[in-house]
Amino acid sequence: MSVVKRQQIFEVINTLPDDLIIELAEFIDYLQYKSAKENKNEKNDSIEEFDRLADQLVDEYEKIAGDIPPLSDYAVSRAGIYEDHA
C-alpha cells in the first residue's frame, strides 16, 4: 500500500466519532486474529507437506536400497569411524 493511501486512511480515521473508532478497533482485532489463524493454517500445511515428502523419500529409498545390507554396530561406532586415524 502506498504512503498516500495510508495517509488518506489516517485522515479519515481522525474524522470518525469515538463510537466508530471503537468499532474500527474491534474490526482491526478481528483482522489480526484472522491473519494469525491463516498463518497457523499455512504452517500446518507446510508440516503436512513435509511429512508427505518424507514418506515419499522413505518409499523411494526402500525401492533403491532394498538389497543393501545395513551397517554393523561397529561400523557406526566411534571406534569404527576413526579406526584409520588412531
CSV table of N, CA and C in Angstrom, one decimal:
chain,number,residue,atom,x,y,z
A,1,MET,N,0.9,-1.2,0.0
A,1,MET,CA,0.0,0.0,0.0
A,1,MET,C,0.9,1.2,0.0
A,2,SER,N,0.5,2.2,-0.8
A,2,SER,CA,1.4,3.4,-0.9
A,2,SER,C,1.2,4.3,0.3
A,3,VAL,N,2.2,5.1,0.5
A,3,VAL,CA,2.2,6.1,1.6
A,3,VAL,C,1.0,7.0,1.5
A,4,VAL,N,0.6,7.4,0.3
A,4,VAL,CA,-0.5,8.3,0.1
A,4,VAL,C,-1.8,7.6,0.6
A,5,LYS,N,-2.0,6.4,0.2
A,5,LYS,CA,-3.2,5.7,0.7
A,5,LYS,C,-3.2,5.6,2.2
A,6,ARG,N,-2.1,5.2,2.8
A,6,ARG,CA,-2.1,5.2,4.3
A,6,ARG,C,-2.4,6.5,4.9
A,7,GLN,N,-1.9,7.6,4.4
A,7,GLN,CA,-2.1,8.9,4.9
A,7,GLN,C,-3.6,9.2,4.7
A,8,GLN,N,-4.2,8.9,3.6
A,8,GLN,CA,-5.7,9.1,3.4
A,8,GLN,C,-6.5,8.3,4.5
A,9,ILE,N,-6.1,7.1,4.7
A,9,ILE,CA,-6.8,6.3,5.7
A,9,ILE,C,-6.7,6.9,7.1
A,10,PHE,N,-5.5,7.4,7.4
A,10,PHE,CA,-5.3,8.0,8.8
A,10,PHE,C,-6.2,9.3,8.9
A,11,GLU,N,-6.3,10.0,7.8
A,11,GLU,CA,-7.1,11.3,7.8
A,11,GLU,C,-8.5,11.0,8.0
A,12,VAL,N,-9.0,9.9,7.4
A,12,VAL,CA,-10.4,9.5,7.6
A,12,VAL,C,-10.7,9.1,9.0
A,13,ILE,N,-9.7,8.3,9.5
A,13,ILE,CA,-9.9,7.8,10.9
A,13,ILE,C,-10.0,8.9,11.9
A,14,ASN,N,-9.1,9.9,11.7
A,14,ASN,CA,-9.1,11.1,12.6
A,14,ASN,C,-10.4,11.9,12.6
A,15,THR,N,-11.3,11.7,11.5
A,15,THR,CA,-12.5,12.4,11.5
A,15,THR,C,-13.7,11.6,12.1
A,16,LEU,N,-13.5,10.3,12.4
A,16,LEU,CA,-14.5,9.4,12.9
A,16,LEU,C,-14.9,9.8,14.3
A,17,PRO,N,-16.2,9.6,14.7
A,17,PRO,CA,-16.6,9.8,16.1
A,17,PRO,C,-16.1,8.6,16.9
A,18,ASP,N,-16.1,8.8,18.3
A,18,ASP,CA,-15.5,7.8,19.2
A,18,ASP,C,-16.2,6.4,19.0
A,19,ASP,N,-17.5,6.4,18.9
A,19,ASP,CA,-18.1,5.1,18.8
A,19,ASP,C,-17.7,4.3,17.5
A,20,LEU,N,-17.4,5.0,16.4
A,20,LEU,CA,-17.0,4.3,15.2
A,20,LEU,C,-15.5,3.9,15.4
A,21,ILE,N,-14.7,4.7,16.1
A,21,ILE,CA,-13.3,4.3,16.4
A,21,ILE,C,-13.3,3.0,17.2
A,22,ILE,N,-14.2,2.8,18.1
A,22,ILE,CA,-14.2,1.6,18.9
A,22,ILE,C,-14.6,0.4,18.0
A,23,GLU,N,-15.6,0.7,17.1
A,23,GLU,CA,-16.0,-0.4,16.2
A,23,GLU,C,-14.8,-0.7,15.2
A,24,LEU,N,-14.1,0.3,14.8
A,24,LEU,CA,-13.0,0.1,13.9
A,24,LEU,C,-11.9,-0.7,14.6
A,25,ALA,N,-11.6,-0.4,15.9
A,25,ALA,CA,-10.6,-1.1,16.7
A,25,ALA,C,-11.0,-2.6,16.8
A,26,GLU,N,-12.3,-2.9,17.0
A,26,GLU,CA,-12.8,-4.3,17.1
A,26,GLU,C,-12.6,-5.0,15.8
A,27,PHE,N,-12.8,-4.3,14.7
A,27,PHE,CA,-12.6,-4.9,13.3
A,27,PHE,C,-11.2,-5.2,13.1
A,28,ILE,N,-10.3,-4.2,13.5
A,28,ILE,CA,-8.9,-4.5,13.4
A,28,ILE,C,-8.4,-5.7,14.2
A,29,ASP,N,-8.9,-5.8,15.4
A,29,ASP,CA,-8.6,-7.0,16.2
A,29,ASP,C,-9.1,-8.3,15.5
A,30,TYR,N,-10.2,-8.2,14.8
A,30,TYR,CA,-10.7,-9.4,14.1
A,30,TYR,C,-9.8,-9.7,12.9
A,31,LEU,N,-9.4,-8.7,12.2
A,31,LEU,CA,-8.4,-8.9,11.1
A,31,LEU,C,-7.1,-9.5,11.5
A,32,GLN,N,-6.6,-9.0,12.7
A,32,GLN,CA,-5.4,-9.6,13.2
A,32,GLN,C,-5.6,-11.1,13.6
A,33,TYR,N,-6.7,-11.4,14.2
A,33,TYR,CA,-7.0,-12.8,14.6
A,33,TYR,C,-7.1,-13.6,13.3
A,34,LYS,N,-7.8,-13.2,12.3
A,34,LYS,CA,-8.0,-13.9,11.1
A,34,LYS,C,-6.6,-14.1,10.4
A,35,SER,N,-5.8,-13.1,10.4
A,35,SER,CA,-4.4,-13.2,9.8
A,35,SER,C,-3.6,-14.3,10.5
A,36,ALA,N,-3.6,-14.2,11.9
A,36,ALA,CA,-2.9,-15.2,12.7
A,36,ALA,C,-3.4,-16.6,12.4
A,37,LYS,N,-4.7,-16.8,12.3
A,37,LYS,CA,-5.2,-18.1,12.1
A,37,LYS,C,-4.8,-18.6,10.7
A,38,GLU,N,-4.8,-17.7,9.7
A,38,GLU,CA,-4.4,-18.2,8.3
A,38,GLU,C,-2.9,-18.6,8.3
A,39,ASN,N,-2.1,-17.8,9.1
A,39,ASN,CA,-0.7,-18.1,9.1
A,39,ASN,C,-0.5,-19.5,9.8
A,40,LYS,N,-1.3,-19.8,10.8
A,40,LYS,CA,-1.2,-21.1,11.5
A,40,LYS,C,-1.6,-22.2,10.6
A,41,ASN,N,-2.6,-22.0,9.8
A,41,ASN,CA,-3.0,-23.0,8.8
A,41,ASN,C,-1.9,-23.2,7.7
A,42,GLU,N,-1.3,-22.1,7.3
A,42,GLU,CA,-0.2,-22.3,6.4
A,42,GLU,C,1.0,-23.1,7.0
A,43,LYS,N,1.2,-22.9,8.3
A,43,LYS,CA,2.3,-23.7,8.9
A,43,LYS,C,1.9,-25.2,9.0
A,44,ASN,N,0.6,-25.4,9.3
A,44,ASN,CA,0.1,-26.8,9.3
A,44,ASN,C,0.2,-27.5,8.0
A,45,ASP,N,-0.1,-26.7,6.9
A,45,ASP,CA,0.0,-27.2,5.6
A,45,ASP,C,1.5,-27.5,5.2
A,46,SER,N,2.4,-26.7,5.7
A,46,SER,CA,3.8,-26.9,5.5
A,46,SER,C,4.3,-28.2,6.2
A,47,ILE,N,3.8,-28.4,7.4
A,47,ILE,CA,4.2,-29.7,8.1
A,47,ILE,C,3.6,-30.9,7.4
A,48,GLU,N,2.4,-30.8,7.0
A,48,GLU,CA,1.8,-31.9,6.3
A,48,GLU,C,2.5,-32.2,5.0
A,49,GLU,N,2.9,-31.2,4.3
A,49,GLU,CA,3.7,-31.3,3.0
A,49,GLU,C,5.1,-32.0,3.3
A,50,PHE,N,5.7,-31.5,4.4
A,50,PHE,CA,7.0,-32.1,4.8
A,50,PHE,C,6.8,-33.6,5.1
A,51,ASP,N,5.8,-33.9,5.9
A,51,ASP,CA,5.5,-35.3,6.2
A,51,ASP,C,5.3,-36.2,4.9
A,52,ARG,N,4.5,-35.6,4.0
A,52,ARG,CA,4.3,-36.3,2.8
A,52,ARG,C,5.6,-36.6,2.0
A,53,LEU,N,6.4,-35.5,1.9
A,53,LEU,CA,7.7,-35.7,1.2
A,53,LEU,C,8.6,-36.6,1.9
A,54,ALA,N,8.6,-36.6,3.2
A,54,ALA,CA,9.5,-37.5,3.9
A,54,ALA,C,9.0,-39.0,3.7
A,55,ASP,N,7.7,-39.2,3.7
A,55,ASP,CA,7.2,-40.6,3.4
A,55,ASP,C,7.6,-41.0,2.0
A,56,GLN,N,7.5,-40.1,1.1
A,56,GLN,CA,7.8,-40.4,-0.3
A,56,GLN,C,9.3,-40.7,-0.4
A,57,LEU,N,10.2,-40.0,0.3
A,57,LEU,CA,11.6,-40.3,0.3
A,57,LEU,C,11.9,-41.6,0.9
A,58,VAL,N,11.3,-42.0,1.9
A,58,VAL,CA,11.5,-43.3,2.5
A,58,VAL,C,11.0,-44.4,1.6
A,59,ASP,N,9.9,-44.2,0.9
A,59,ASP,CA,9.4,-45.2,-0.1
A,59,ASP,C,10.4,-45.4,-1.2
A,60,GLU,N,11.0,-44.3,-1.7
A,60,GLU,CA,11.9,-44.3,-2.8
A,60,GLU,C,13.2,-45.0,-2.3
A,61,TYR,N,13.7,-44.7,-1.1
A,61,TYR,CA,14.9,-45.3,-0.6
A,61,TYR,C,14.7,-46.8,-0.5
A,62,GLU,N,13.5,-47.2,0.0
A,62,GLU,CA,13.3,-48.7,0.2
A,62,GLU,C,13.3,-49.4,-1.2
A,63,LYS,N,12.8,-48.7,-2.2
A,63,LYS,CA,12.9,-49.3,-3.6
A,63,LYS,C,14.3,-49.5,-4.1
A,64,ILE,N,15.1,-48.5,-3.8
A,64,ILE,CA,16.5,-48.4,-4.4
A,64,ILE,C,17.4,-49.3,-3.5
A,65,ALA,N,17.3,-49.1,-2.2
A,65,ALA,CA,18.3,-49.7,-1.3
A,65,ALA,C,17.8,-51.0,-0.6
A,66,GLY,N,16.9,-51.7,-1.2
A,66,GLY,CA,16.3,-52.9,-0.6
A,66,GLY,C,17.3,-54.0,-0.5
A,67,ASP,N,18.3,-54.1,-1.4
A,67,ASP,CA,19.3,-55.2,-1.3
A,67,ASP,C,20.6,-54.8,-0.6
A,68,ILE,N,20.7,-53.6,-0.2
A,68,ILE,CA,21.9,-53.2,0.5
A,68,ILE,C,21.8,-53.5,2.0
A,69,PRO,N,22.8,-54.3,2.5
A,69,PRO,CA,22.7,-54.7,3.9
A,69,PRO,C,23.0,-53.4,4.8
A,70,PRO,N,22.4,-53.4,6.0
A,70,PRO,CA,22.7,-52.3,6.9
A,70,PRO,C,24.1,-52.3,7.5
A,71,LEU,N,24.6,-51.2,7.9
A,71,LEU,CA,25.9,-51.2,8.5
A,71,LEU,C,25.9,-51.9,9.9
A,72,SER,N,27.0,-52.4,10.2
A,72,SER,CA,27.1,-53.1,11.5
A,72,SER,C,27.2,-52.1,12.6
A,73,ASP,N,27.0,-52.5,13.9
A,73,ASP,CA,27.1,-51.6,15.0
A,73,ASP,C,28.5,-51.1,15.1
A,74,TYR,N,29.5,-51.9,14.8
A,74,TYR,CA,30.9,-51.5,14.9
A,74,TYR,C,31.2,-50.4,13.8
A,75,ALA,N,30.6,-50.6,12.6
A,75,ALA,CA,30.9,-49.6,11.5
A,75,ALA,C,30.4,-48.2,11.9
A,76,VAL,N,29.3,-48.1,12.7
A,76,VAL,CA,28.8,-46.8,13.0
A,76,VAL,C,29.2,-46.3,14.4
A,77,SER,N,30.1,-47.1,15.1
A,77,SER,CA,30.6,-46.7,16.4
A,77,SER,C,31.8,-45.8,16.2
A,78,ARG,N,32.1,-45.1,17.3
A,78,ARG,CA,33.3,-44.2,17.2
A,78,ARG,C,34.6,-44.9,16.8
A,79,ALA,N,34.8,-46.1,17.4
A,79,ALA,CA,36.0,-46.9,17.1
A,79,ALA,C,36.0,-47.2,15.6
A,80,GLY,N,34.9,-47.6,15.0
A,80,GLY,CA,34.8,-48.0,13.6
A,80,GLY,C,35.0,-46.8,12.7
A,81,ILE,N,34.5,-45.7,13.1
A,81,ILE,CA,34.6,-44.5,12.2
A,81,ILE,C,36.0,-43.9,12.2
A,82,TYR,N,36.7,-43.9,13.4
A,82,TYR,CA,38.0,-43.4,13.5
A,82,TYR,C,39.1,-44.4,13.5
A,83,GLU,N,38.8,-45.6,13.0
A,83,GLU,CA,39.7,-46.7,13.0
A,83,GLU,C,41.1,-46.4,12.3
A,84,ASP,N,41.0,-45.8,11.2
A,84,ASP,CA,42.2,-45.5,10.4
A,84,ASP,C,43.0,-44.3,11.0
A,85,HIS,N,42.5,-43.5,11.9
A,85,HIS,CA,43.1,-42.3,12.4
A,85,HIS,C,43.8,-42.5,13.8
A,86,ALA,N,43.7,-43.7,14.3
A,86,ALA,CA,44.3,-44.0,15.6
A,86,ALA,C,45.8,-44.2,15.6
